[in-house]
């Protein structure tokens, strides 16, 4: 037990884990919201101001979440290092992967296809999750 507070350390760790999972679920909900708004915008034919407001709504919500999450959940130094290393891994893997894919497509080994935003987001999300798992394995 920590002498500075009356809350046991195990309860603090449980609360920290819960807050981390709540933020992850909010991030997933943000992805669903963006998908829904994208579908609405594809059919919406109102004034440009309404379309712009709808397009900016998810980003306003992310800003509010970012400001409120600082009180809600604080990452420790190791977690910040893990996230930074994972982002570094995802960036370089995507960069060199796309570079190699372009060369293989130019050589005729891989058929040409068009990268849609959905494919890019899935690929970058997969690389980021892979980087997090790889880095956590190293530091755990």
JSON list of C-alpha atoms in Angstrom, two decimals:
[
{"chain": "A", "resi": 1, "resn": "UNK", "atom": "CA", "xyz": [0.00, 0.00, 0.00]},
{"chain": "A", "resi": 2, "resn": "UNK", "atom": "CA", "xyz": [1.24, 3.46, -0.84]},
{"chain": "A", "resi": 3, "resn": "UNK", "atom": "CA", "xyz": [1.67, 5.63, 2.29]},
{"chain": "A", "resi": 4, "resn": "UNK", "atom": "CA", "xyz": [0.65, 8.76, 0.35]},
{"chain": "A", "resi": 5, "resn": "UNK", "atom": "CA", "xyz": [-2.90, 7.59, -0.21]},
{"chain": "A", "resi": 6, "resn": "UNK", "atom": "CA", "xyz": [-5.40, 5.20, 1.21]},
{"chain": "A", "resi": 7, "resn": "UNK", "atom": "CA", "xyz": [-6.06, 3.52, -2.15]},
{"chain": "A", "resi": 8, "resn": "UNK", "atom": "CA", "xyz": [-4.24, 0.18, -2.57]},
{"chain": "A", "resi": 9, "resn": "UNK", "atom": "CA", "xyz": [-1.83, -0.12, -5.52]},
{"chain": "A", "resi": 10, "resn": "UNK", "atom": "CA", "xyz": [-3.81, -3.01, -7.01]},
{"chain": "A", "resi": 11, "resn": "UNK", "atom": "CA", "xyz": [-6.92, -0.82, -7.17]},
{"chain": "A", "resi": 12, "resn": "UNK", "atom": "CA", "xyz": [-4.90, 1.98, -8.80]},
{"chain": "A", "resi": 13, "resn": "UNK", "atom": "CA", "xyz": [-3.63, -0.47, -11.45]},
{"chain": "A", "resi": 14, "resn": "UNK", "atom": "CA", "xyz": [-7.16, -1.73, -12.04]},
{"chain": "A", "resi": 15, "resn": "UNK", "atom": "CA", "xyz": [-8.44, 1.83, -12.46]},
{"chain": "A", "resi": 16, "resn": "UNK", "atom": "CA", "xyz": [-5.55, 2.65, -14.82]},
{"chain": "A", "resi": 17, "resn": "UNK", "atom": "CA", "xyz": [-6.29, -0.42, -16.95]},
{"chain": "A", "resi": 18, "resn": "UNK", "atom": "CA", "xyz": [-9.98, 0.42, -17.01]},
{"chain": "A", "resi": 19, "resn": "UNK", "atom": "CA", "xyz": [-9.28, 4.00, -18.12]},
{"chain": "A", "resi": 20, "resn": "UNK", "atom": "CA", "xyz": [-6.96, 2.70, -20.84]},
{"chain": "A", "resi": 21, "resn": "UNK", "atom": "CA", "xyz": [-9.68, 0.36, -22.15]},
{"chain": "A", "resi": 22, "resn": "UNK", "atom": "CA", "xyz": [-12.30, 3.12, -22.04]},
{"chain": "A", "resi": 23, "resn": "UNK", "atom": "CA", "xyz": [-10.07, 5.31, -24.19]},
{"chain": "A", "resi": 24, "resn": "UNK", "atom": "CA", "xyz": [-9.51, 2.42, -26.62]},
{"chain": "A", "resi": 25, "resn": "UNK", "atom": "CA", "xyz": [-13.27, 1.92, -26.92]},
{"chain": "A", "resi": 26, "resn": "UNK", "atom": "CA", "xyz": [-13.74, 5.64, -27.50]},
{"chain": "A", "resi": 27, "resn": "UNK", "atom": "CA", "xyz": [-11.16, 5.42, -30.30]},
{"chain": "A", "resi": 28, "resn": "UNK", "atom": "CA", "xyz": [-13.10, 2.54, -31.85]},
{"chain": "A", "resi": 29, "resn": "UNK", "atom": "CA", "xyz": [-16.33, 4.56, -31.52]},
{"chain": "A", "resi": 30, "resn": "UNK", "atom": "CA", "xyz": [-14.53, 7.45, -33.27]},
{"chain": "A", "resi": 31, "resn": "UNK", "atom": "CA", "xyz": [-13.79, 5.15, -36.22]},
{"chain": "A", "resi": 32, "resn": "UNK", "atom": "CA", "xyz": [-17.44, 4.11, -36.39]},
{"chain": "A", "resi": 33, "resn": "UNK", "atom": "CA", "xyz": [-18.54, 7.75, -36.20]},
{"chain": "A", "resi": 34, "resn": "UNK", "atom": "CA", "xyz": [-16.19, 8.70, -39.05]},
{"chain": "A", "resi": 35, "resn": "UNK", "atom": "CA", "xyz": [-17.57, 5.86, -41.16]},
{"chain": "A", "resi": 36, "resn": "UNK", "atom": "CA", "xyz": [-21.15, 6.92, -40.47]},
{"chain": "A", "resi": 37, "resn": "UNK", "atom": "CA", "xyz": [-20.45, 10.59, -41.20]},
{"chain": "A", "resi": 38, "resn": "UNK", "atom": "CA", "xyz": [-18.63, 9.62, -44.41]},
{"chain": "A", "resi": 39, "resn": "UNK", "atom": "CA", "xyz": [-21.69, 7.70, -45.58]},
{"chain": "A", "resi": 40, "resn": "UNK", "atom": "CA", "xyz": [-24.00, 10.59, -44.68]},
{"chain": "A", "resi": 41, "resn": "UNK", "atom": "CA", "xyz": [-21.77, 13.08, -46.50]},
{"chain": "A", "resi": 42, "resn": "UNK", "atom": "CA", "xyz": [-21.76, 10.89, -49.62]},
{"chain": "A", "resi": 43, "resn": "UNK", "atom": "CA", "xyz": [-25.55, 11.37, -49.91]},
{"chain": "A", "resi": 44, "resn": "UNK", "atom": "CA", "xyz": [-25.98, 14.78, -48.29]},
{"chain": "A", "resi": 45, "resn": "UNK", "atom": "CA", "xyz": [-26.67, 17.58, -50.75]},
{"chain": "A", "resi": 46, "resn": "UNK", "atom": "CA", "xyz": [-27.16, 20.50, -48.39]},
{"chain": "A", "resi": 47, "resn": "UNK", "atom": "CA", "xyz": [-25.24, 23.76, -48.22]},
{"chain": "A", "resi": 48, "resn": "UNK", "atom": "CA", "xyz": [-21.45, 23.68, -48.08]},
{"chain": "A", "resi": 49, "resn": "UNK", "atom": "CA", "xyz": [-21.48, 25.03, -44.52]},
{"chain": "A", "resi": 50, "resn": "UNK", "atom": "CA", "xyz": [-23.47, 22.00, -43.34]},
{"chain": "A", "resi": 51, "resn": "UNK", "atom": "CA", "xyz": [-21.16, 19.60, -45.17]},
{"chain": "A", "resi": 52, "resn": "UNK", "atom": "CA", "xyz": [-18.11, 21.32, -43.67]},
{"chain": "A", "resi": 53, "resn": "UNK", "atom": "CA", "xyz": [-19.61, 21.17, -40.17]},
{"chain": "A", "resi": 54, "resn": "UNK", "atom": "CA", "xyz": [-20.34, 17.46, -40.58]},
{"chain": "A", "resi": 55, "resn": "UNK", "atom": "CA", "xyz": [-16.84, 16.79, -41.89]},
{"chain": "A", "resi": 56, "resn": "UNK", "atom": "CA", "xyz": [-15.21, 18.62, -38.96]},
{"chain": "A", "resi": 57, "resn": "UNK", "atom": "CA", "xyz": [-17.40, 17.06, -36.24]},
{"chain": "A", "resi": 58, "resn": "UNK", "atom": "CA", "xyz": [-15.14, 14.02, -35.62]},
{"chain": "A", "resi": 59, "resn": "UNK", "atom": "CA", "xyz": [-12.07, 16.23, -35.30]},
{"chain": "A", "resi": 60, "resn": "UNK", "atom": "CA", "xyz": [-13.77, 18.48, -32.76]},
{"chain": "A", "resi": 61, "resn": "UNK", "atom": "CA", "xyz": [-14.68, 15.37, -30.78]},
{"chain": "A", "resi": 62, "resn": "UNK", "atom": "CA", "xyz": [-11.06, 14.15, -30.94]},
{"chain": "A", "resi": 63, "resn": "UNK", "atom": "CA", "xyz": [-9.89, 17.52, -29.63]},
{"chain": "A", "resi": 64, "resn": "UNK", "atom": "CA", "xyz": [-12.33, 17.36, -26.72]},
{"chain": "A", "resi": 65, "resn": "UNK", "atom": "CA", "xyz": [-11.28, 13.78, -26.00]},
{"chain": "A", "resi": 66, "resn": "UNK", "atom": "CA", "xyz": [-7.59, 14.72, -26.11]},
{"chain": "A", "resi": 67, "resn": "UNK", "atom": "CA", "xyz": [-8.09, 17.57, -23.68]},
{"chain": "A", "resi": 68, "resn": "UNK", "atom": "CA", "xyz": [-10.23, 15.57, -21.26]},
{"chain": "A", "resi": 69, "resn": "UNK", "atom": "CA", "xyz": [-8.14, 12.39, -21.48]},
{"chain": "A", "resi": 70, "resn": "UNK", "atom": "CA", "xyz": [-5.12, 14.12, -19.97]},
{"chain": "A", "resi": 71, "resn": "UNK", "atom": "CA", "xyz": [-6.99, 14.25, -16.67]},
{"chain": "A", "resi": 72, "resn": "UNK", "atom": "CA", "xyz": [-8.55, 10.84, -17.23]},
{"chain": "A", "resi": 73, "resn": "UNK", "atom": "CA", "xyz": [-5.42, 8.86, -18.12]},
{"chain": "A", "resi": 74, "resn": "UNK", "atom": "CA", "xyz": [-1.73, 9.70, -17.97]},
{"chain": "A", "resi": 75, "resn": "UNK", "atom": "CA", "xyz": [0.73, 7.43, -19.78]},
{"chain": "A", "resi": 76, "resn": "UNK", "atom": "CA", "xyz": [3.97, 6.64, -17.99]},
{"chain": "A", "resi": 77, "resn": "UNK", "atom": "CA", "xyz": [7.43, 7.01, -19.55]},
{"chain": "A", "resi": 78, "resn": "UNK", "atom": "CA", "xyz": [7.68, 3.38, -20.63]},
{"chain": "A", "resi": 79, "resn": "UNK", "atom": "CA", "xyz": [4.30, 3.53, -22.34]},
{"chain": "A", "resi": 80, "resn": "UNK", "atom": "CA", "xyz": [5.29, 6.72, -24.15]},
{"chain": "A", "resi": 81, "resn": "UNK", "atom": "CA", "xyz": [8.50, 5.00, -25.29]},
{"chain": "A", "resi": 82, "resn": "UNK", "atom": "CA", "xyz": [6.54, 1.96, -26.49]},
{"chain": "A", "resi": 83, "resn": "UNK", "atom": "CA", "xyz": [4.12, 4.16, -28.44]},
{"chain": "A", "resi": 84, "resn": "UNK", "atom": "CA", "xyz": [6.96, 6.17, -29.98]},
{"chain": "A", "resi": 85, "resn": "UNK", "atom": "CA", "xyz": [8.83, 3.03, -31.04]},
{"chain": "A", "resi": 86, "resn": "UNK", "atom": "CA", "xyz": [5.63, 1.49, -32.43]},
{"chain": "A", "resi": 87, "resn": "UNK", "atom": "CA", "xyz": [4.89, 4.62, -34.45]},
{"chain": "A", "resi": 88, "resn": "UNK", "atom": "CA", "xyz": [8.46, 4.60, -35.74]},
{"chain": "A", "resi": 89, "resn": "UNK", "atom": "CA", "xyz": [8.11, 0.94, -36.76]},
{"chain": "A", "resi": 90, "resn": "UNK", "atom": "CA", "xyz": [4.76, 1.58, -38.47]},
{"chain": "A", "resi": 91, "resn": "UNK", "atom": "CA", "xyz": [6.07, 4.59, -40.40]},
{"chain": "A", "resi": 92, "resn": "UNK", "atom": "CA", "xyz": [9.21, 2.92, -41.71]},
{"chain": "A", "resi": 93, "resn": "UNK", "atom": "CA", "xyz": [7.45, -0.38, -42.45]},
{"chain": "A", "resi": 94, "resn": "UNK", "atom": "CA", "xyz": [4.77, 1.46, -44.44]},
{"chain": "A", "resi": 95, "resn": "UNK", "atom": "CA", "xyz": [7.33, 3.62, -46.24]},
{"chain": "A", "resi": 96, "resn": "UNK", "atom": "CA", "xyz": [9.62, 0.81, -47.29]},
{"chain": "A", "resi": 97, "resn": "UNK", "atom": "CA", "xyz": [6.72, -1.59, -47.89]},
{"chain": "A", "resi": 98, "resn": "UNK", "atom": "CA", "xyz": [5.02, 0.81, -50.29]},
{"chain": "A", "resi": 99, "resn": "UNK", "atom": "CA", "xyz": [8.35, 1.54, -51.97]},
{"chain": "A", "resi": 100, "resn": "UNK", "atom": "CA", "xyz": [9.02, -2.19, -52.47]},
{"chain": "A", "resi": 101, "resn": "UNK", "atom": "CA", "xyz": [5.45, -2.77, -53.67]},
{"chain": "A", "resi": 102, "resn": "UNK", "atom": "CA", "xyz": [5.80, -0.01, -56.25]},
{"chain": "A", "resi": 103, "resn": "UNK", "atom": "CA", "xyz": [9.06, -1.55, -57.53]},
{"chain": "A", "resi": 104, "resn": "UNK", "atom": "CA", "xyz": [7.50, -5.04, -57.73]},
{"chain": "A", "resi": 105, "resn": "UNK", "atom": "CA", "xyz": [4.49, -3.60, -59.56]},
{"chain": "A", "resi": 106, "resn": "UNK", "atom": "CA", "xyz": [6.76, -1.76, -62.00]},
{"chain": "A", "resi": 107, "resn": "UNK", "atom": "CA", "xyz": [8.69, -5.01, -62.63]},
{"chain": "A", "resi": 108, "resn": "UNK", "atom": "CA", "xyz": [5.44, -6.90, -63.25]},
{"chain": "A", "resi": 109, "resn": "UNK", "atom": "CA", "xyz": [5.70, -9.31, -60.31]},
{"chain": "A", "resi": 110, "resn": "UNK", "atom": "CA", "xyz": [2.66, -7.88, -58.53]},
{"chain": "A", "resi": 111, "resn": "UNK", "atom": "CA", "xyz": [-0.48, -6.78, -60.39]},
{"chain": "A", "resi": 112, "resn": "UNK", "atom": "CA", "xyz": [-1.32, -3.08, -60.20]},
{"chain": "A", "resi": 113, "resn": "UNK", "atom": "CA", "xyz": [-4.17, -2.11, -57.94]},
{"chain": "A", "resi": 114, "resn": "UNK", "atom": "CA", "xyz": [-5.49, 1.14, -56.59]},
{"chain": "A", "resi": 115, "resn": "UNK", "atom": "CA", "xyz": [-4.94, 1.98, -52.93]},
{"chain": "A", "resi": 116, "resn": "UNK", "atom": "CA", "xyz": [-8.19, 3.15, -51.43]},
{"chain": "A", "resi": 117, "resn": "UNK", "atom": "CA", "xyz": [-8.33, 5.08, -48.18]},
{"chain": "A", "resi": 118, "resn": "UNK", "atom": "CA", "xyz": [-9.88, 2.05, -46.49]},
{"chain": "A", "resi": 119, "resn": "UNK", "atom": "CA", "xyz": [-6.97, -0.20, -47.52]},
{"chain": "A", "resi": 120, "resn": "UNK", "atom": "CA", "xyz": [-4.40, 2.36, -46.40]},
{"chain": "A", "resi": 121, "resn": "UNK", "atom": "CA", "xyz": [-6.08, 2.84, -43.01]},
{"chain": "A", "resi": 122, "resn": "UNK", "atom": "CA", "xyz": [-6.29, -0.91, -42.43]},
{"chain": "A", "resi": 123, "resn": "UNK", "atom": "CA", "xyz": [-2.66, -1.40, -43.45]},
{"chain": "A", "resi": 124, "resn": "UNK", "atom": "CA", "xyz": [-1.42, 1.45, -41.25]},
{"chain": "A", "resi": 125, "resn": "UNK", "atom": "CA", "xyz": [-3.54, 0.26, -38.31]},
{"chain": "A", "resi": 126, "resn": "UNK", "atom": "CA", "xyz": [-2.14, -3.25, -38.70]},
{"chain": "A", "resi": 127, "resn": "UNK", "atom": "CA", "xyz": [1.41, -1.90, -38.80]},
{"chain": "A", "resi": 128, "resn": "UNK", "atom": "CA", "xyz": [0.83, 0.25, -35.73]},
{"chain": "A", "resi": 129, "resn": "UNK", "atom": "CA", "xyz": [-0.62, -2.67, -33.76]},
{"chain": "A", "resi": 130, "resn": "UNK", "atom": "CA", "xyz": [2.29, -4.86, -34.91]},
{"chain": "A", "resi": 131, "resn": "UNK", "atom": "CA", "xyz": [4.73, -2.20, -33.75]},
{"chain": "A", "resi": 132, "resn": "UNK", "atom": "CA", "xyz": [3.06, -1.95, -30.35]},
{"chain": "A", "resi": 133, "resn": "UNK", "atom": "CA", "xyz": [3.13, -5.72, -29.88]},
{"chain": "A", "resi": 134, "resn": "UNK", "atom": "CA", "xyz": [6.75, -5.96, -31.03]},
{"chain": "A", "resi": 135, "resn": "UNK", "atom": "CA", "xyz": [7.87, -3.17, -28.73]},
{"chain": "A", "resi": 136, "resn": "UNK", "atom": "CA", "xyz": [5.85, -4.41, -25.73]},
{"chain": "A", "resi": 137, "resn": "UNK", "atom": "CA", "xyz": [7.44, -7.84, -26.17]},
{"chain": "A", "resi": 138, "resn": "UNK", "atom": "CA", "xyz": [10.84, -6.21, -25.91]},
{"chain": "A", "resi": 139, "resn": "UNK", "atom": "CA", "xyz": [10.06, -4.20, -22.76]},
{"chain": "A", "resi": 140, "resn": "UNK", "atom": "CA", "xyz": [7.84, -6.66, -20.88]}
]
